[in-house]
Tab-separated table of C-alpha atoms in Angstrom:
chain	number	residue	atom	x	y	z
R	194	UNK	CA	-10.428	-18.643	-28.689
R	195	UNK	CA	-12.789	-15.705	-29.326
R	196	UNK	CA	-13.207	-12.541	-26.859
R	197	UNK	CA	-11.262	-10.268	-25.120
R	198	UNK	CA	-9.059	-10.978	-21.327
R	199	UNK	CA	-8.789	-8.038	-19.071
R	200	UNK	CA	-5.600	-8.468	-17.201
R	201	UNK	CA	-4.260	-7.354	-14.062
R	202	UNK	CA	-0.131	-7.066	-14.317
R	203	UNK	CA	1.818	-6.995	-11.197
R	204	UNK	CA	5.344	-5.858	-11.640
R	205	UNK	CA	8.436	-4.696	-9.319
R	206	UNK	CA	6.059	-6.920	-7.060
R	207	UNK	CA	6.063	-9.264	-4.040
R	208	UNK	CA	3.924	-12.495	-3.637
R	209	UNK	CA	2.645	-13.690	-0.485
R	210	UNK	CA	1.930	-17.128	0.116
R	211	UNK	CA	-0.017	-17.733	2.770
R	212	UNK	CA	-3.304	-15.620	3.039
R	213	UNK	CA	-7.106	-16.600	3.453
R	214	UNK	CA	-7.592	-16.367	-0.819
R	215	UNK	CA	-4.206	-18.524	-1.193
R	216	UNK	CA	-1.539	-16.916	-3.027
R	217	UNK	CA	-1.342	-12.962	-3.365
R	218	UNK	CA	0.334	-10.730	-5.696
R	219	UNK	CA	1.081	-7.291	-4.306
R	220	UNK	CA	2.164	-4.124	-6.142
R	221	UNK	CA	1.790	-0.565	-5.580
R	222	UNK	CA	1.002	0.556	-9.004
R	223	UNK	CA	-0.323	-2.234	-10.594
R	224	UNK	CA	-1.816	-2.145	-15.000
R	225	UNK	CA	-4.663	-3.005	-16.561
R	226	UNK	CA	-5.045	-4.262	-19.702
R	227	UNK	CA	-7.337	-5.898	-22.172
R	228	UNK	CA	-6.046	-7.917	-24.849
R	229	UNK	CA	-7.511	-10.339	-27.313
R	230	UNK	CA	-8.154	-14.246	-26.421
R	231	UNK	CA	-6.248	-14.959	-29.679
R	232	UNK	CA	-2.982	-13.683	-28.364
R	233	UNK	CA	0.028	-15.292	-28.025
R	234	UNK	CA	2.936	-16.300	-25.517
R	235	UNK	CA	5.900	-13.751	-27.194
R	236	UNK	CA	3.227	-11.259	-28.240
R	237	UNK	CA	2.123	-11.081	-24.564
R	238	UNK	CA	5.770	-10.777	-23.638
R	239	UNK	CA	6.436	-7.614	-26.345
R	240	UNK	CA	3.773	-6.185	-25.260
R	241	UNK	CA	4.214	-6.228	-21.474
R	242	UNK	CA	8.075	-5.155	-22.311
R	243	UNK	CA	7.248	-2.369	-24.831
R	244	UNK	CA	4.356	-0.913	-22.165
R	245	UNK	CA	6.150	-1.288	-18.704
R	246	UNK	CA	9.245	0.721	-17.992
R	247	UNK	CA	9.484	0.935	-21.749
R	248	UNK	CA	12.697	3.310	-21.727
R	249	UNK	CA	14.180	-0.149	-19.859
R	250	UNK	CA	16.189	-2.847	-22.419
R	251	UNK	CA	14.640	-5.832	-20.926
R	252	UNK	CA	12.830	-9.197	-21.400
R	253	UNK	CA	10.055	-11.213	-19.289
R	254	UNK	CA	12.164	-13.998	-17.373
R	255	UNK	CA	9.244	-14.982	-14.698
R	256	UNK	CA	5.228	-14.975	-15.613
R	257	UNK	CA	3.172	-16.546	-13.360
R	258	UNK	CA	-0.798	-16.510	-13.355
R	259	UNK	CA	-3.279	-16.443	-10.246
R	260	UNK	CA	-5.026	-19.155	-11.024
R	261	UNK	CA	-8.802	-19.143	-9.063
R	262	UNK	CA	-9.376	-22.517	-7.645
R	263	UNK	CA	-12.608	-24.051	-5.748
R	264	UNK	CA	-12.201	-25.019	-2.501
R	265	UNK	CA	-14.533	-26.593	0.329
R	266	UNK	CA	-17.658	-24.623	0.761
R	267	UNK	CA	-18.279	-23.578	-2.894
R	268	UNK	CA	-15.440	-20.342	-2.109
R	269	UNK	CA	-12.238	-19.392	-4.204
R	270	UNK	CA	-9.072	-19.794	-3.639
R	271	UNK	CA	-5.710	-18.934	-6.080
R	272	UNK	CA	-2.885	-21.049	-6.942
R	273	UNK	CA	0.268	-19.711	-8.835
R	274	UNK	CA	1.049	-21.404	-13.039
R	275	UNK	CA	3.477	-20.685	-14.356
R	276	UNK	CA	2.583	-18.862	-18.473
R	277	UNK	CA	5.733	-20.237	-19.890
R	278	UNK	CA	4.616	-21.252	-23.574
R	279	UNK	CA	1.084	-20.742	-25.967
R	280	UNK	CA	-0.220	-23.969	-24.307
R	281	UNK	CA	-0.025	-22.646	-20.761
R	282	UNK	CA	-1.363	-18.976	-21.669
R	283	UNK	CA	-4.649	-20.776	-23.681
R	284	UNK	CA	-4.790	-22.451	-20.117
R	285	UNK	CA	-5.178	-19.549	-18.344
R	286	UNK	CA	-7.660	-18.111	-20.539
R	287	UNK	CA	-9.846	-21.422	-20.953
R	288	UNK	CA	-9.943	-20.847	-17.248
R	289	UNK	CA	-10.606	-17.066	-17.907
R	290	UNK	CA	-13.534	-17.671	-19.425
R	291	UNK	CA	-14.941	-20.330	-18.041
R	292	UNK	CA	-15.191	-18.499	-14.396
R	293	UNK	CA	-15.043	-14.518	-14.997
R	294	UNK	CA	-18.234	-14.091	-13.995
R	295	UNK	CA	-16.860	-14.685	-10.935
R	296	UNK	CA	-13.159	-13.945	-11.195
R	297	UNK	CA	-12.856	-10.603	-13.922
R	298	UNK	CA	-9.435	-10.609	-13.914
R	299	UNK	CA	-6.641	-11.975	-14.987
R	300	UNK	CA	-3.817	-11.410	-12.456
R	301	UNK	CA	-0.193	-12.170	-13.641
R	302	UNK	CA	3.482	-11.435	-11.783
R	303	UNK	CA	5.656	-10.419	-13.810
R	304	UNK	CA	9.736	-10.438	-13.669
R	305	UNK	CA	12.261	-8.790	-15.918
R	306	UNK	CA	15.623	-9.021	-17.085
R	307	UNK	CA	17.556	-6.099	-18.168
R	308	UNK	CA	19.342	-6.809	-21.760
R	309	UNK	CA	22.329	-4.564	-22.573
R	310	UNK	CA	24.119	-4.644	-26.018
R	311	UNK	CA	21.754	-3.117	-27.910
R	312	UNK	CA	22.353	0.135	-27.785
R	313	UNK	CA	22.130	0.429	-31.632
R	314	UNK	CA	17.833	0.194	-31.278
R	315	UNK	CA	16.211	2.792	-32.281
R	316	UNK	CA	13.489	3.444	-29.271
R	317	UNK	CA	12.381	6.476	-30.723
R	318	UNK	CA	11.367	5.064	-33.889
R	319	UNK	CA	9.965	1.733	-32.451
R	320	UNK	CA	7.858	2.949	-29.492
R	321	UNK	CA	6.916	5.891	-30.703
R	322	UNK	CA	2.769	4.856	-30.590
R	323	UNK	CA	3.004	2.514	-27.803
R	324	UNK	CA	-0.122	4.220	-25.518
R	325	UNK	CA	-2.413	3.986	-28.517
R	326	UNK	CA	-1.196	0.255	-29.275
R	327	UNK	CA	-1.363	-1.016	-25.455
R	328	UNK	CA	-3.292	0.902	-23.525
R	329	UNK	CA	-2.487	0.745	-19.511
R	330	UNK	CA	-4.485	1.704	-16.901
R	331	UNK	CA	-2.685	2.999	-13.278
R	332	UNK	CA	-4.513	1.313	-10.170
R	333	UNK	CA	-3.368	1.481	-6.886
R	334	UNK	CA	-3.522	-1.618	-4.610
R	335	UNK	CA	-3.924	-1.018	-0.601
R	336	UNK	CA	-2.155	-4.324	-0.071
R	337	UNK	CA	1.325	-4.488	1.653
R	338	UNK	CA	4.236	-6.674	0.327
R	339	UNK	CA	5.401	-9.828	1.718
R	340	UNK	CA	8.094	-12.445	0.193
R	341	UNK	CA	9.411	-12.805	-3.359
R	342	UNK	CA	9.162	-15.946	-5.817
R	343	UNK	CA	12.235	-17.081	-7.392
R	344	UNK	CA	11.610	-16.923	-10.961
R	345	UNK	CA	13.357	-19.757	-13.654
R	346	UNK	CA	14.086	-17.908	-16.672
R	347	UNK	CA	15.612	-20.917	-18.498
R	348	UNK	CA	12.013	-22.458	-19.694
R	349	UNK	CA	11.767	-19.449	-21.974
R	350	UNK	CA	15.027	-19.499	-23.819
R	351	UNK	CA	13.598	-20.455	-27.050
R	352	UNK	CA	11.134	-17.318	-26.681
R	353	UNK	CA	12.888	-15.002	-24.976
R	354	UNK	CA	15.561	-14.894	-28.393
R	355	UNK	CA	12.697	-13.804	-30.149
R	356	UNK	CA	11.854	-11.656	-28.240
R	357	UNK	CA	15.132	-10.102	-28.372
R	358	UNK	CA	15.615	-10.495	-32.023
R	359	UNK	CA	12.530	-7.806	-32.882
R	360	UNK	CA	12.766	-4.507	-30.882
R	361	UNK	CA	10.069	-4.931	-28.837
R	362	UNK	CA	6.941	-4.403	-31.035
R	363	UNK	CA	3.314	-4.449	-30.344
R	364	UNK	CA	1.231	-6.913	-32.579
R	365	UNK	CA	0.041	-4.946	-35.294
R	366	UNK	CA	-3.651	-5.907	-34.665
R	367	UNK	CA	-3.671	-4.242	-31.059
R	368	UNK	CA	-3.855	-1.218	-32.606
R	369	UNK	CA	-6.840	-1.683	-33.284
R	370	UNK	CA	-8.436	-2.722	-30.363
R	371	UNK	CA	-11.210	-0.282	-28.454
R	372	UNK	CA	-9.824	-0.765	-25.208
R	373	UNK	CA	-12.263	0.989	-23.627
R	374	UNK	CA	-15.501	-1.054	-24.987
R	375	UNK	CA	-13.807	-4.314	-24.136
R	376	UNK	CA	-14.306	-3.369	-20.790
R	377	UNK	CA	-17.180	-6.478	-19.033
R	378	UNK	CA	-19.913	-4.729	-17.436
R	379	UNK	CA	-19.104	-6.794	-13.747
R	380	UNK	CA	-15.684	-5.039	-14.514
R	381	UNK	CA	-16.361	-1.408	-15.488
R	382	UNK	CA	-19.853	-1.114	-13.517
R	383	UNK	CA	-17.360	-1.879	-9.674
R	384	UNK	CA	-14.370	-0.318	-11.040
R	385	UNK	CA	-12.778	1.306	-8.013
R	386	UNK	CA	-11.171	4.463	-8.958
R	387	UNK	CA	-11.269	6.240	-5.349
R	388	UNK	CA	-9.990	3.356	-3.042
R	389	UNK	CA	-13.302	2.978	-1.649
R	390	UNK	CA	-15.385	0.451	-1.681
R	391	UNK	CA	-18.854	-0.360	-3.381
R	392	UNK	CA	-22.152	-2.270	-4.152
R	393	UNK	CA	-21.317	-5.489	-5.413
R	394	UNK	CA	-17.619	-5.476	-5.049
R	395	UNK	CA	-16.625	-8.730	-4.614
R	396	UNK	CA	-14.277	-10.616	-2.334
R	397	UNK	CA	-12.990	-14.447	-2.565
R	398	UNK	CA	-13.947	-15.177	1.240
R	399	UNK	CA	-15.006	-13.640	4.591
R	400	UNK	CA	-11.263	-13.048	6.224
R	401	UNK	CA	-10.187	-11.138	2.878
R	402	UNK	CA	-13.585	-9.095	3.254
R	403	UNK	CA	-12.863	-7.913	6.675
R	404	UNK	CA	-9.180	-7.830	6.055
R	405	UNK	CA	-9.910	-4.875	3.431
R	406	UNK	CA	-12.707	-3.282	5.928
R	407	UNK	CA	-9.665	-2.902	7.869
R	408	UNK	CA	-6.872	-1.589	6.189
R	409	UNK	CA	-9.696	0.937	4.803
R	410	UNK	CA	-10.175	2.183	8.212
R	411	UNK	CA	-6.444	1.782	9.332
R	412	UNK	CA	-5.215	3.969	6.057
R	413	UNK	CA	-7.584	6.421	6.634
R	414	UNK	CA	-7.522	7.006	10.873
R	415	UNK	CA	-11.202	5.754	11.167
R	416	UNK	CA	-12.969	3.359	13.053
R	417	UNK	CA	-15.848	1.190	12.707
R	418	UNK	CA	-18.340	-1.215	15.189
R	419	UNK	CA	-19.176	-4.743	14.449
R	420	UNK	CA	-23.122	-4.731	14.431
R	421	UNK	CA	-23.229	-8.293	12.718
R	422	UNK	CA	-20.759	-10.762	12.497
R	423	UNK	CA	-22.174	-13.998	11.395
R	424	UNK	CA	-20.396	-17.175	9.026
R	425	UNK	CA	-22.711	-15.425	5.769
R	426	UNK	CA	-22.893	-12.060	6.883
R	427	UNK	CA	-20.649	-8.967	7.914
R	428	UNK	CA	-22.337	-5.659	9.518
R	429	UNK	CA	-20.438	-2.504	10.375
R	430	UNK	CA	-20.809	1.017	11.281
R	431	UNK	CA	-18.969	4.210	11.713
R	432	UNK	CA	-18.261	4.870	15.328
R	433	UNK	CA	-19.782	8.060	15.220
R	434	UNK	CA	-22.896	7.186	12.937
R	435	UNK	CA	-25.471	8.966	14.176
R	436	UNK	CA	-23.392	11.738	15.199
R	437	UNK	CA	-22.580	13.289	11.891
R	438	UNK	CA	-21.370	9.782	10.023
R	439	UNK	CA	-23.444	7.848	8.324
R	440	UNK	CA	-20.718	5.312	6.958
R	441	UNK	CA	-21.624	1.859	7.132
R	442	UNK	CA	-21.091	-1.279	5.351
R	443	UNK	CA	-22.504	-4.708	4.896
R	444	UNK	CA	-20.894	-7.934	2.804
R	445	UNK	CA	-22.921	-11.579	2.537
R	446	UNK	CA	-21.866	-14.746	1.409
R	447	UNK	CA	-23.396	-15.218	-2.262
R	448	UNK	CA	-23.549	-19.193	-2.748
R	449	UNK	CA	-24.270	-19.029	-6.280
R	450	UNK	CA	-21.729	-16.728	-6.747
R	451	UNK	CA	-19.208	-18.760	-4.421
R	452	UNK	CA	-18.015	-15.326	-3.213
R	453	UNK	CA	-18.313	-12.576	-0.479
R	454	UNK	CA	-20.460	-9.050	-2.153
R	455	UNK	CA	-20.750	-5.840	-0.814
R	456	UNK	CA	-24.508	-5.386	-0.453
R	457	UNK	CA	-24.411	-2.100	1.295
R	458	UNK	CA	-22.655	0.838	1.324
R	459	UNK	CA	-23.083	4.343	2.106
R	460	UNK	CA	-19.518	5.586	0.753
R	461	UNK	CA	-16.986	7.982	2.518
R	462	UNK	CA	-16.752	8.383	5.386
R	463	UNK	CA	-18.119	11.910	6.948
R	464	UNK	CA	-16.904	12.407	10.268
R	465	UNK	CA	-13.388	14.804	11.405
R	466	UNK	CA	-12.151	11.634	13.436
R	467	UNK	CA	-8.299	12.631	12.293
R	468	UNK	CA	-5.314	10.196	12.434
R	469	UNK	CA	-4.389	8.505	15.364
R	470	UNK	CA	-1.328	9.438	15.847
R	471	UNK	CA	0.237	6.218	18.651
R	472	UNK	CA	-1.956	3.032	17.421
R	473	UNK	CA	-5.028	1.601	15.724
R	474	UNK	CA	-7.572	-0.847	17.123
R	475	UNK	CA	-8.003	-2.254	14.142
R	476	UNK	CA	-4.494	-2.618	13.504
R	477	UNK	CA	-4.012	-6.095	15.885
R	478	UNK	CA	-1.747	-8.730	16.130
R	479	UNK	CA	-3.002	-10.815	13.255
R	480	UNK	CA	-3.074	-8.013	10.656
R	481	UNK	CA	0.900	-7.354	12.148
R	482	UNK	CA	1.638	-10.684	11.134
R	483	UNK	CA	0.474	-10.963	8.049
R	484	UNK	CA	2.551	-8.122	6.945
R	485	UNK	CA	5.645	-8.630	8.548
R	486	UNK	CA	5.758	-12.232	7.721
R	487	UNK	CA	8.471	-12.434	5.459
R	488	UNK	CA	10.498	-10.439	7.535
R	489	UNK	CA	10.037	-13.198	10.276
R	490	UNK	CA	10.372	-15.976	7.774
R	491	UNK	CA	14.140	-14.755	6.751
R	492	UNK	CA	14.942	-13.999	10.123
R	493	UNK	CA	12.944	-15.922	12.887
R	494	UNK	CA	15.134	-14.529	15.637
R	495	UNK	CA	14.017	-10.295	14.408
R	496	UNK	CA	14.243	-7.985	17.212
R	497	UNK	CA	10.877	-6.432	17.888
R	498	UNK	CA	11.796	-2.722	17.939
R	499	UNK	CA	12.952	-4.040	14.216
R	500	UNK	CA	8.954	-5.175	13.854
R	501	UNK	CA	7.637	-2.013	15.376
R	502	UNK	CA	9.732	0.022	12.681
R	503	UNK	CA	7.950	-1.942	10.001
R	504	UNK	CA	4.772	-1.747	11.406
R	505	UNK	CA	5.588	2.359	11.799
R	506	UNK	CA	6.604	2.431	7.644
R	507	UNK	CA	3.881	0.241	6.448
R	508	UNK	CA	0.480	1.892	8.166
R	509	UNK	CA	2.277	4.894	9.594
R	510	UNK	CA	1.892	3.751	13.212
R	511	UNK	CA	3.438	3.296	16.183
R	512	UNK	CA	2.087	0.047	17.941
R	513	UNK	CA	2.887	-1.279	21.119
R	514	UNK	CA	5.701	-3.634	22.380
R	515	UNK	CA	3.442	-6.166	23.133
R	516	UNK	CA	1.253	-6.141	20.112
R	517	UNK	CA	4.142	-6.335	18.143
R	518	UNK	CA	5.503	-9.249	20.692
R	519	UNK	CA	2.602	-11.683	19.748
R	520	UNK	CA	2.251	-10.885	15.857
R	521	UNK	CA	5.900	-11.965	15.483
R	522	UNK	CA	5.226	-15.108	17.557
R	523	UNK	CA	2.071	-15.946	15.280
R	524	UNK	CA	4.248	-15.920	12.625
R	525	UNK	CA	7.136	-17.942	14.514
R	526	UNK	CA	4.535	-20.579	15.298
R	527	UNK	CA	2.784	-20.818	11.334
R	528	UNK	CA	6.247	-20.755	10.191
R	529	UNK	CA	7.628	-23.811	12.195
R	530	UNK	CA	4.040	-25.410	11.611
R	531	UNK	CA	4.470	-25.063	7.876
R	532	UNK	CA	7.615	-26.803	7.968
R	533	UNK	CA	6.326	-29.322	9.859
R	534	UNK	CA	3.962	-30.457	7.963
R	535	UNK	CA	6.075	-30.627	4.591
């Protein structure tokens, strides 16, 4: 299998299982890598161990792929596929090559298991050129955390035994990779380096677009007015539009690509609105419910004051008792509904 694949790796991260896009990975600082499509499973494990917190002796205990699946209406949702051997890795790379025009990045969730009893390894010698061999770009993800998915290291014993026998070296052919040249046009053109939207940015669903706009607005202490909200388009402007700020955004459904795309964007807010000290209009009960769902799943009797504290920690806003209570009730209803269905 020829070509290069772009990876986004989430470590020390969380898995949200019930979003509008299906499964979502969440990590404060995800990493981006470029690898050849000929890479094997053990080679990938070596590279991840060598370049993520390389000072810690460890092995990969769980590796999950966020696999895109077309659903009703041609929209894309995501499900989990465990990557446990060369066969499952080649399946992942095959899916990527088939759908990369719509989903230009492979998203991987990785869990590590710390190793001991190998202190005689000369780490300085083995890892002295790791940055050149397997380059990574740090990126910030605005999404919030949620529930974990428990790994199953037993299925990887044989591969991990091989990894343990070697000092986590990166394959020699990776030293010649020109990582900057390997990024496909759709990735480099729409790369988001300052947490701003850009024309051409794609989303899997209408709900995910609106959620991203809400998160952007909440984090910056600004607000917007919806000018058009239809099944195939969403158009909003800053509340101060025409009075010192020209911020606007328009996203539309692109049926041929089975995704939503940013069609118009004016760039950063230029208004002088300060951070809202108490609450935010866009921090509604649905947004809060998504953020606190893992807490409610773990303890359906969680107190509302604990919900308020969690929201304050995540968003830096103090929401009303009623809004927090309503968000909790929505989560409880959804959780018990899911139990009944299953």
